[in-house]
PDB file of C-alpha atoms in Angstrom:
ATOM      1  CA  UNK A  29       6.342  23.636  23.363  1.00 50.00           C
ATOM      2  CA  UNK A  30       5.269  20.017  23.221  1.00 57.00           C
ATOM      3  CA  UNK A  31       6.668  18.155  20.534  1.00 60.00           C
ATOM      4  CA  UNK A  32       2.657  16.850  19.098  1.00 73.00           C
ATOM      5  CA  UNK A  33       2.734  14.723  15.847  1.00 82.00           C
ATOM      6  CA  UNK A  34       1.743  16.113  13.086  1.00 90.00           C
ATOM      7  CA  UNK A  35      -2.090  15.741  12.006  1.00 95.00           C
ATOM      8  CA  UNK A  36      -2.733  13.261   9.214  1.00 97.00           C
ATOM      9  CA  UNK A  37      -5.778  13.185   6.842  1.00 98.00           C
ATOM     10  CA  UNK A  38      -6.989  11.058   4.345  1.00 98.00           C
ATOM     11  CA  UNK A  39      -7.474  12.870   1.539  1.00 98.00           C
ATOM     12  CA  UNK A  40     -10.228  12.066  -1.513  1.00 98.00           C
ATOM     13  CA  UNK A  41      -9.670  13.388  -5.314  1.00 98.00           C
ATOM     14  CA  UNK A  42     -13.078  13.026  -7.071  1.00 98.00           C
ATOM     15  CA  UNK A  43     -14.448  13.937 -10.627  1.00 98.00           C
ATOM     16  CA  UNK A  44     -11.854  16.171 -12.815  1.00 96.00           C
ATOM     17  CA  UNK A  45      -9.769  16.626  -9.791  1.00 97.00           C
ATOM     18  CA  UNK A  46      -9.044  12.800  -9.575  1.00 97.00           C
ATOM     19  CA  UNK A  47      -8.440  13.105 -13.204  1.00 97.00           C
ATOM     20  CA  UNK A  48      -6.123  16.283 -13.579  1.00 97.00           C
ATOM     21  CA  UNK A  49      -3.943  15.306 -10.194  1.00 97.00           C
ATOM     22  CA  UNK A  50      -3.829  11.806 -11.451  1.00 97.00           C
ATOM     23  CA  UNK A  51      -4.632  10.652  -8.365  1.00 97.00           C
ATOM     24  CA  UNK A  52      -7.640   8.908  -6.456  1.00 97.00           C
ATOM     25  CA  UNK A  53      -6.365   9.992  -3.061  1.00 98.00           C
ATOM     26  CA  UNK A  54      -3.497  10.216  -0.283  1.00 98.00           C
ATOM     27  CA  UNK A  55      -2.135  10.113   3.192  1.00 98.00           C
ATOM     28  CA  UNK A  56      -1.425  13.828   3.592  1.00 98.00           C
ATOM     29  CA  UNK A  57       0.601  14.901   6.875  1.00 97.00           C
ATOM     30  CA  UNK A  58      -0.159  18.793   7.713  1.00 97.00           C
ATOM     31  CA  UNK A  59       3.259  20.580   8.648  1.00 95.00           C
ATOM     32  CA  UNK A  60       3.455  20.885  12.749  1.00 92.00           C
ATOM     33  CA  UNK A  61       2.563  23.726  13.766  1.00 90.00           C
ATOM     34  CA  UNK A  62       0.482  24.678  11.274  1.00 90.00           C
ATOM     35  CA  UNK A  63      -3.118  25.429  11.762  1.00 93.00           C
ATOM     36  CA  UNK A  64      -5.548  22.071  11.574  1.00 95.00           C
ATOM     37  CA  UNK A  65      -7.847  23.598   8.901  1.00 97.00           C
ATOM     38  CA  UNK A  66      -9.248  23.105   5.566  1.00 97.00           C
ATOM     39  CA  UNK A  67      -7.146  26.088   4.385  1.00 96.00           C
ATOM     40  CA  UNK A  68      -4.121  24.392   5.717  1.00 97.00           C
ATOM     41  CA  UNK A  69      -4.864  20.989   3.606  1.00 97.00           C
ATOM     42  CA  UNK A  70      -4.909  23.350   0.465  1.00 97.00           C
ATOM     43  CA  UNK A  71      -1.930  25.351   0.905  1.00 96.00           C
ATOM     44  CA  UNK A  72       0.069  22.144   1.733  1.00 97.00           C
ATOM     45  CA  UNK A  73      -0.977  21.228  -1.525  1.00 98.00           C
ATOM     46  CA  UNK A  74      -0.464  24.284  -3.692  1.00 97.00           C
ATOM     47  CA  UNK A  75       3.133  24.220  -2.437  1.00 97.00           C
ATOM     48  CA  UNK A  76       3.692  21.147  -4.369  1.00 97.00           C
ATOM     49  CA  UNK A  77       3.824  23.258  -7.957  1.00 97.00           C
ATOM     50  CA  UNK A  78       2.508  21.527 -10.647  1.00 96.00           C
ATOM     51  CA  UNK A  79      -0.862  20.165 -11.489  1.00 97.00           C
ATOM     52  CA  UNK A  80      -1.670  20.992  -7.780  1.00 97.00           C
ATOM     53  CA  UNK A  81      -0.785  24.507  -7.772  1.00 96.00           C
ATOM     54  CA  UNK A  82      -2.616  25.270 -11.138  1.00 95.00           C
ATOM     55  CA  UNK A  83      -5.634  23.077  -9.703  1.00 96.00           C
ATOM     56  CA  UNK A  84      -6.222  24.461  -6.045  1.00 95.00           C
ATOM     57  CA  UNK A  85      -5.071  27.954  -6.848  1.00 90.00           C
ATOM     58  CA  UNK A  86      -6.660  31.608  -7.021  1.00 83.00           C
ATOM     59  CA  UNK A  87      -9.746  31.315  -8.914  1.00 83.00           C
ATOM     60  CA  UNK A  88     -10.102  27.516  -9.470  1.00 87.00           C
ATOM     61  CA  UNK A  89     -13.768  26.431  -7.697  1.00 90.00           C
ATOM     62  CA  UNK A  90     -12.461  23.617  -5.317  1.00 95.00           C
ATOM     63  CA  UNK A  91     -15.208  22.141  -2.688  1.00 96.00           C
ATOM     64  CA  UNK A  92     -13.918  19.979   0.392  1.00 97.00           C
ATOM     65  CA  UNK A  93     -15.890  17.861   2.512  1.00 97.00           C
ATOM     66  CA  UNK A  94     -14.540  16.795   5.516  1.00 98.00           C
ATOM     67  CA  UNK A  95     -16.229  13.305   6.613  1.00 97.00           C
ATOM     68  CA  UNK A  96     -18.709  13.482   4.114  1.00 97.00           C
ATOM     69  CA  UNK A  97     -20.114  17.404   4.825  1.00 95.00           C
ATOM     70  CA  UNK A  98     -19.185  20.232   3.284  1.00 94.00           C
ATOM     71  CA  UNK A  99     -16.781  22.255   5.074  1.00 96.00           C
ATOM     72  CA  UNK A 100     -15.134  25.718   4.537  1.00 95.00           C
ATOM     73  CA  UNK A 101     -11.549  26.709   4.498  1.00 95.00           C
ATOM     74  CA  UNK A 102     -11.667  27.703   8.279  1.00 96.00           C
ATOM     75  CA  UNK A 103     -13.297  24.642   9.035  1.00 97.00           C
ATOM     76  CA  UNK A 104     -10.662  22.446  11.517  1.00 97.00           C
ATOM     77  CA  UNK A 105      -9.406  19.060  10.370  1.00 98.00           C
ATOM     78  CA  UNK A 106      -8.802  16.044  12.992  1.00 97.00           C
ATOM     79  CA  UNK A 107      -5.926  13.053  12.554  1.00 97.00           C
ATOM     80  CA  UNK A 108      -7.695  10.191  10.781  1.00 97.00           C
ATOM     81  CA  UNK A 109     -10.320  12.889   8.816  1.00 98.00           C
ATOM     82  CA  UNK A 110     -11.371  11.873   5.466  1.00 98.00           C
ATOM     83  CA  UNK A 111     -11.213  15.042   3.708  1.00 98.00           C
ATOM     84  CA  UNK A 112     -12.713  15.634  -0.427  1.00 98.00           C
ATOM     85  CA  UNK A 113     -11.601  17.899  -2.811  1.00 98.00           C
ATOM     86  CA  UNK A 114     -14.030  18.190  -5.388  1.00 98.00           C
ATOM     87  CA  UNK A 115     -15.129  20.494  -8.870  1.00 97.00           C
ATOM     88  CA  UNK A 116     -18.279  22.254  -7.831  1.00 96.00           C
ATOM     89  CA  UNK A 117     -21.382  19.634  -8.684  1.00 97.00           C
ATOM     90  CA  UNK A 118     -23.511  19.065 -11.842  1.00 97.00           C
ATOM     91  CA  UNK A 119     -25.731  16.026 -11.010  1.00 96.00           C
ATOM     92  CA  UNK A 120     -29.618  16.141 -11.699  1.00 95.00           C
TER      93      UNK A 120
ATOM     94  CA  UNK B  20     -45.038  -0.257   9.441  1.00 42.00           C
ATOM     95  CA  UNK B  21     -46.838   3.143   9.365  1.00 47.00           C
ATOM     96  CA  UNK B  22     -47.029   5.339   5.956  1.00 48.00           C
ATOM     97  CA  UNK B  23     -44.349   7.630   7.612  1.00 51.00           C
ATOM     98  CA  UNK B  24     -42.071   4.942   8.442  1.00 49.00           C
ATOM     99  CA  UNK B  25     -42.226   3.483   5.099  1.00 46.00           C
ATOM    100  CA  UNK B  26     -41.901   6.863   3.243  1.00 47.00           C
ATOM    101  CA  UNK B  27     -38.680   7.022   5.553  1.00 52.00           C
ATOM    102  CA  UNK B  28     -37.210   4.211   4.688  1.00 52.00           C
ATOM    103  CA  UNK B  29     -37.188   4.533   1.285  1.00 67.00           C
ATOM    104  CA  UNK B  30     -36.268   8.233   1.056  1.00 92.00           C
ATOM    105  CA  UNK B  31     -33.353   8.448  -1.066  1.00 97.00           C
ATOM    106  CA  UNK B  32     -31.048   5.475  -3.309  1.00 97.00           C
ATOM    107  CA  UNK B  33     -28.094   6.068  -6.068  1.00 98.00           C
ATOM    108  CA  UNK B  34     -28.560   3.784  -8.318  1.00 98.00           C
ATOM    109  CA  UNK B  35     -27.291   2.340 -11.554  1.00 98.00           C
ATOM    110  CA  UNK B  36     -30.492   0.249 -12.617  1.00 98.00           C
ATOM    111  CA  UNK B  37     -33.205   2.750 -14.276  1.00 98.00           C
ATOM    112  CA  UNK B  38     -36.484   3.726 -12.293  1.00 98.00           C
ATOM    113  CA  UNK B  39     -40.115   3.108 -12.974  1.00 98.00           C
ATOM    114  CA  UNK B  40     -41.553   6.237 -12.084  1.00 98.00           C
ATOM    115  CA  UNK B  41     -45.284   4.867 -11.711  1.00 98.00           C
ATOM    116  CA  UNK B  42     -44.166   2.298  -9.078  1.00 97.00           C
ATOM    117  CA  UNK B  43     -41.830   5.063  -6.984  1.00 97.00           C
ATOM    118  CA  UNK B  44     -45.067   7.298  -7.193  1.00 97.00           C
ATOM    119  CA  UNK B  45     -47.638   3.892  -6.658  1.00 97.00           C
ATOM    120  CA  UNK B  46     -45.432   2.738  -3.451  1.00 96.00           C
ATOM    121  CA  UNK B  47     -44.642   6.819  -2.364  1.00 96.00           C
ATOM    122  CA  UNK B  48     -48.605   7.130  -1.868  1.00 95.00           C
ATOM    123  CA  UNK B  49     -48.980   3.706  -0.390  1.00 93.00           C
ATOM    124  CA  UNK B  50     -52.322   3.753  -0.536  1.00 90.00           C
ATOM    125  CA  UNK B  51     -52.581   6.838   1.881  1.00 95.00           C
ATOM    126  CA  UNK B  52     -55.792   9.120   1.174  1.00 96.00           C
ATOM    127  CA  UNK B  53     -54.659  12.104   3.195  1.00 97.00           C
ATOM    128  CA  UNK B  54     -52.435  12.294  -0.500  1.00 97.00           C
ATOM    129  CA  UNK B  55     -54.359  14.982  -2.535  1.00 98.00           C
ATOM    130  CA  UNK B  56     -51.284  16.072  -4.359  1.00 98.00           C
ATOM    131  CA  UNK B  57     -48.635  14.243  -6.300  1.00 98.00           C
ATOM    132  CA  UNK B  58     -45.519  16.392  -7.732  1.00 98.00           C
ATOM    133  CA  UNK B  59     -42.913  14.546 -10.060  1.00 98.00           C
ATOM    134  CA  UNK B  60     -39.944  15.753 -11.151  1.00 98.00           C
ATOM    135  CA  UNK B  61     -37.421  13.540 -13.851  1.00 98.00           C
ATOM    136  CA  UNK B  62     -34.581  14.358 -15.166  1.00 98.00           C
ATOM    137  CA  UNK B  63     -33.782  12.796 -18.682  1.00 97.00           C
ATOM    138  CA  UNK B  64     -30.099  12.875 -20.562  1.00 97.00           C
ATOM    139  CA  UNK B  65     -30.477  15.490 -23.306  1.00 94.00           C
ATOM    140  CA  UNK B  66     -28.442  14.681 -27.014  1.00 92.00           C
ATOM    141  CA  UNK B  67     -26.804  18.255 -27.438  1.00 87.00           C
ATOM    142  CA  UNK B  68     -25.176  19.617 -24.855  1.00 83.00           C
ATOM    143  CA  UNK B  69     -23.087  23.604 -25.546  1.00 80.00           C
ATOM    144  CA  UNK B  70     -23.516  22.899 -29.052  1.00 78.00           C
ATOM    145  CA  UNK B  71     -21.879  19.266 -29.249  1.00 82.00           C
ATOM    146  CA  UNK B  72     -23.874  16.154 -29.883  1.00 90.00           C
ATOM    147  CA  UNK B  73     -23.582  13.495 -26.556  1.00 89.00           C
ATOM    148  CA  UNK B  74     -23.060   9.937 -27.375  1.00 93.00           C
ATOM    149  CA  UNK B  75     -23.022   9.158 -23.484  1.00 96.00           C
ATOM    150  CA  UNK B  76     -23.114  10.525 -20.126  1.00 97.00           C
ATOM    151  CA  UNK B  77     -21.260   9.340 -17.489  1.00 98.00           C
ATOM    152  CA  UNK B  78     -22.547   9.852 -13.656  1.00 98.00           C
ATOM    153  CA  UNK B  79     -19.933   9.595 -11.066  1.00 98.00           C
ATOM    154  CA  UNK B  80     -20.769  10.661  -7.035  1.00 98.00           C
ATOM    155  CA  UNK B  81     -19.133  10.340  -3.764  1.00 98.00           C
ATOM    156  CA  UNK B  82     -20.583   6.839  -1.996  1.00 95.00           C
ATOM    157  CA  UNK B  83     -20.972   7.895   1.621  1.00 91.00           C
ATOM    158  CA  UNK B  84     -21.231  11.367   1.299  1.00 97.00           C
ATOM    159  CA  UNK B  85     -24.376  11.319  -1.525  1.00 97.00           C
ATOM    160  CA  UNK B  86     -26.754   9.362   0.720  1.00 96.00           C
ATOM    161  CA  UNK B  87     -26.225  11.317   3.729  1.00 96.00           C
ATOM    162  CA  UNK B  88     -26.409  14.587   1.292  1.00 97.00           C
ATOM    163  CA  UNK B  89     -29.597  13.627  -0.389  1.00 98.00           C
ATOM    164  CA  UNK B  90     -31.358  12.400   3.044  1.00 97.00           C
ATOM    165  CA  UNK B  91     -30.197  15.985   4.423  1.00 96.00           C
ATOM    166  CA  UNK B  92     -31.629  17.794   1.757  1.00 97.00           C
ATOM    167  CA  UNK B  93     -35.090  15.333   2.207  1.00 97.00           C
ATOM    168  CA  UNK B  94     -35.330  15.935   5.721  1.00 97.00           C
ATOM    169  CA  UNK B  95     -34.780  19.876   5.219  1.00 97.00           C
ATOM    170  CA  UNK B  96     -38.242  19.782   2.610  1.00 98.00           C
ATOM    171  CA  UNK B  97     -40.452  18.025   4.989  1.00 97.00           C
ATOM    172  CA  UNK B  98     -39.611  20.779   7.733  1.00 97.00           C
ATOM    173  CA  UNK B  99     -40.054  23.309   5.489  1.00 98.00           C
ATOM    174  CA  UNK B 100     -43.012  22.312   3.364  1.00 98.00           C
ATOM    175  CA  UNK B 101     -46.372  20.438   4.389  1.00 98.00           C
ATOM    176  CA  UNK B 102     -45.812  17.213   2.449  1.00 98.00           C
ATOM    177  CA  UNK B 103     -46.212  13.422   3.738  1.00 97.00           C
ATOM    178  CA  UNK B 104     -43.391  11.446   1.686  1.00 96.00           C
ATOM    179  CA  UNK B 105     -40.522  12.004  -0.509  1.00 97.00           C
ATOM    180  CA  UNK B 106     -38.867  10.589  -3.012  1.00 98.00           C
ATOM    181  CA  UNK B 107     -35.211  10.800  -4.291  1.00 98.00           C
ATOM    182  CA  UNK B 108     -33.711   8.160  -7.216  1.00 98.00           C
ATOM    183  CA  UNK B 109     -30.479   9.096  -8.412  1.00 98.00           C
ATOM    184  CA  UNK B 110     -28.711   6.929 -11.020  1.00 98.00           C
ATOM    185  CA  UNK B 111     -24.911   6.463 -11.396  1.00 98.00           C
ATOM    186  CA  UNK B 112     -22.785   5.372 -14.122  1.00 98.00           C
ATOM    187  CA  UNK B 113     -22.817   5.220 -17.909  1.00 98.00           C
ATOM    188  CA  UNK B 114     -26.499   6.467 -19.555  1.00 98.00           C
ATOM    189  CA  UNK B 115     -27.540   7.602 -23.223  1.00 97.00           C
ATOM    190  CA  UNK B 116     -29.600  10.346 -24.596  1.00 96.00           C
ATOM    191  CA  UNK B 117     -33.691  10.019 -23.270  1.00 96.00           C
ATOM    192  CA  UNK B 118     -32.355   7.854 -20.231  1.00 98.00           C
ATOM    193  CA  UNK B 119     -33.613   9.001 -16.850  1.00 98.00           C
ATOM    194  CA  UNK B 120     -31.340  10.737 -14.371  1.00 98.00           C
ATOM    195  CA  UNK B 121     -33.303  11.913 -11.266  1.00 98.00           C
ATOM    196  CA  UNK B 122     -36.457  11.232  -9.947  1.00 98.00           C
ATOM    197  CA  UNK B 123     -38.077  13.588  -7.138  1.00 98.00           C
ATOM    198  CA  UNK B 124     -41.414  12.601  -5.921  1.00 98.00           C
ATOM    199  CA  UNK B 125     -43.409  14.458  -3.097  1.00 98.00           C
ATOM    200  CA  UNK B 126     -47.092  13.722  -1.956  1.00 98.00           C
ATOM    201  CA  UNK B 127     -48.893  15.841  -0.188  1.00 98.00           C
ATOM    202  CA  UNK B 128     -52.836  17.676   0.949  1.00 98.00           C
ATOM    203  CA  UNK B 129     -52.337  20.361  -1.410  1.00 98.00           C
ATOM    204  CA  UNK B 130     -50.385  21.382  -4.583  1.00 98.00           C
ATOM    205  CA  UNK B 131     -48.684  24.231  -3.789  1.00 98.00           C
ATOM    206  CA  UNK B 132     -46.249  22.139  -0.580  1.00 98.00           C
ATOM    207  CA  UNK B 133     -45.775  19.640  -3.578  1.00 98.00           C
ATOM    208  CA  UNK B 134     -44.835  21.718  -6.246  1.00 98.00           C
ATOM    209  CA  UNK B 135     -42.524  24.438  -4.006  1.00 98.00           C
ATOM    210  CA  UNK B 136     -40.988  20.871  -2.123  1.00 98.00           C
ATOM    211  CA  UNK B 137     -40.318  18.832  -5.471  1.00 98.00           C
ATOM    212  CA  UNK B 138     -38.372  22.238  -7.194  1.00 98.00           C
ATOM    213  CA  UNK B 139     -36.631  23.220  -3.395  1.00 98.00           C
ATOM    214  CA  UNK B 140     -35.037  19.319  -3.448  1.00 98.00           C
ATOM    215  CA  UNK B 141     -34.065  19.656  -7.037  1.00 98.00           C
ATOM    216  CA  UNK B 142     -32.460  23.302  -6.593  1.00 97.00           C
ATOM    217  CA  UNK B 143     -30.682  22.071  -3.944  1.00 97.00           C
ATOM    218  CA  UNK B 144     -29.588  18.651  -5.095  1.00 97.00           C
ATOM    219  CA  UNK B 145     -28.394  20.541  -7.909  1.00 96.00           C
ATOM    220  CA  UNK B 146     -25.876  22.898  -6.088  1.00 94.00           C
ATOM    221  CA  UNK B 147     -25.173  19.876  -2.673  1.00 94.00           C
ATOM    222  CA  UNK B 148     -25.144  16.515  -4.251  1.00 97.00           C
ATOM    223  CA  UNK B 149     -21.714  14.804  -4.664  1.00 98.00           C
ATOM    224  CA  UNK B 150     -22.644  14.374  -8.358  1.00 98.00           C
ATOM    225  CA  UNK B 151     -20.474  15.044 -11.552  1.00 98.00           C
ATOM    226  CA  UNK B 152     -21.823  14.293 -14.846  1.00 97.00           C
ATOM    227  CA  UNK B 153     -18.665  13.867 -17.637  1.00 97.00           C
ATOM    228  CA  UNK B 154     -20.240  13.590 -21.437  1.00 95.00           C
ATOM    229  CA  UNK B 155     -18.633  11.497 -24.757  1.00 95.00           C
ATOM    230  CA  UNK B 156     -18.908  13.889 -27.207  1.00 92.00           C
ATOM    231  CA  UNK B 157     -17.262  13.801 -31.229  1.00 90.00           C
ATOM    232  CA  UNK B 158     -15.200  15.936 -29.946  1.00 89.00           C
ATOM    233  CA  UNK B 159     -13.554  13.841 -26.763  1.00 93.00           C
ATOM    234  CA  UNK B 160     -14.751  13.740 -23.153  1.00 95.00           C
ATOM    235  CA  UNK B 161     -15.397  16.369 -21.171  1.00 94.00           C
ATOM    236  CA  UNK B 162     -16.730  17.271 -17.414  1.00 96.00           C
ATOM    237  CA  UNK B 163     -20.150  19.027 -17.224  1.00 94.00           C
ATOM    238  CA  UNK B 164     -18.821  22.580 -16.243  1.00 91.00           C
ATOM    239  CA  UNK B 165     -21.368  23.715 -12.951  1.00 90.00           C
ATOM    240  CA  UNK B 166     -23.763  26.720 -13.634  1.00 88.00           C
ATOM    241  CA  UNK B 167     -24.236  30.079 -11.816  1.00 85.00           C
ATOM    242  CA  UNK B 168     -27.434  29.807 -12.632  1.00 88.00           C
ATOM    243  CA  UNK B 169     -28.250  26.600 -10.701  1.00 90.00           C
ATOM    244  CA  UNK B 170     -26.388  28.608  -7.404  1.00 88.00           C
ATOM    245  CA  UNK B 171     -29.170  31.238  -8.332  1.00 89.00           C
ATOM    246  CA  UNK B 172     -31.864  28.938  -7.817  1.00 91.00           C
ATOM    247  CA  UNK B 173     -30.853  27.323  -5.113  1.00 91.00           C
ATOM    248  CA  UNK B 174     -29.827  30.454  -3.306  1.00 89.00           C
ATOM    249  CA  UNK B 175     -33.884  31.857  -3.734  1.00 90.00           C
ATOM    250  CA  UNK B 176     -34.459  29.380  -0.750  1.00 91.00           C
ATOM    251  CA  UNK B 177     -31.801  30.858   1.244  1.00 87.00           C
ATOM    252  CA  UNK B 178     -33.724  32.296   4.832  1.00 73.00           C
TER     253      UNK B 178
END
């Protein structure tokens, strides 16, 4: 087994997220070995507690974009990514 | 510059300055007489809002991701729909009741690719846009909640 770094992303808090997290955004290393996905960004998160878990968890409408598109929770994350998490929109 | 190239150019800005909609429209056409059809769509701030009165509304989006979002959901309309030009204005920050919001504007031949192109961009902007709108209300502040009925809409143009 090689002994990789882990995979780093930038991560974005917009809208109410920024707001309820208290937080405009982060450096956020994945744990090695884990999967380099969009689910694996939230779970890292959730296992915080707090206003993370109650934010990101089970029936809370969280988008990500990962540089700039929107991306699904199977959707792989690279080092260096800029990855959103964002309230579903209401502009018009 | 040809009519396409400057229709191109000036597909899509966010904005905090407001928008004359005659000149977007005037500069949209550009003096092109293949235009036979001119759709408009603007979205204005409303004073009520779920009952409570709105003193302000407060745009915030995602710079980087809502120009490449808005030019996506442009460039999707002209493949789908026979038009010549369109139009997005988007404004950001603080507005009051009767401000505009949005601006779509789509010339083309014939009514029908203007009308079904101007509601497909607005259906869509509505449910892909990095936009959040937060309202000052009596009450406090509070984040527009997002509708299942705007998902419905956009998810008639689903194919």
């Amino acid at each position: 087994m090689r002994d990789s770094p882990p995979v780093v992303v930038r991560l974005v808090y917009l809208a109410r997220l920024r707001e309820a997290l208290g937080s405009a955004g982060e450096s956020l290393a994945l744990p090695p070995g884990a999967p380099a996905r969009v689910a694996t960004v939230l779970e890292t998160l959730r296992a915080r507690g707090g206003a993370f878990a109650a934010e990101l968890g089970p029936g809370r409408a969280v988008r990500v974009a990962v540089n700039h598109a929107m991306a699904q929770a199977d959707d792989a994350v690279g080092e260096g990514d800029e990855v959103a998490l964002f309230p579903p929109v209401t502009g018009g | 510059m040809s009519p396409d190239a400057a229709d191109r150019a000036a597909d899509v800005r966010v904005q905090a300055a407001d928008f004359d909609v005659a000149a977007e429209i005037a500069a949209l056409r550009a003096g092109d007489a293949r235009v036979g059809a001119v759709a408009t769509f603007v979205g204005t701030v409303r004073d009520v809002s779920e009952g409570a009165g709105v003193a302000t509304l407060t745009l915030e989006h995602y710079p980087g991701m809502t120009e490449k979002s808005l030019q996506a959901i442009v460039d999707e309309a002209k493949r789908r729909f026979d038009v010549y030009g369109v139009r997005v204005v988007h404004r950001v920050g603080e507005l009051a009741p009767a401000d505009q919001i949005v601006l779509v504007a789509v010339t083309s031949a014939h009514r029908g690719d203007a009308f079904d192109a101007c509601r497909f961009v607005m259906d869509y902007l509505k449910t892909q846009a990095p936009f959040w709108k937060k309202e000052a209300t009596p009450q406090g502040a509070r984040w527009v909640e997002a509708r299942a009925s705007d998902d419905a809409a956009a998810q008639r143009w689903r194919r």
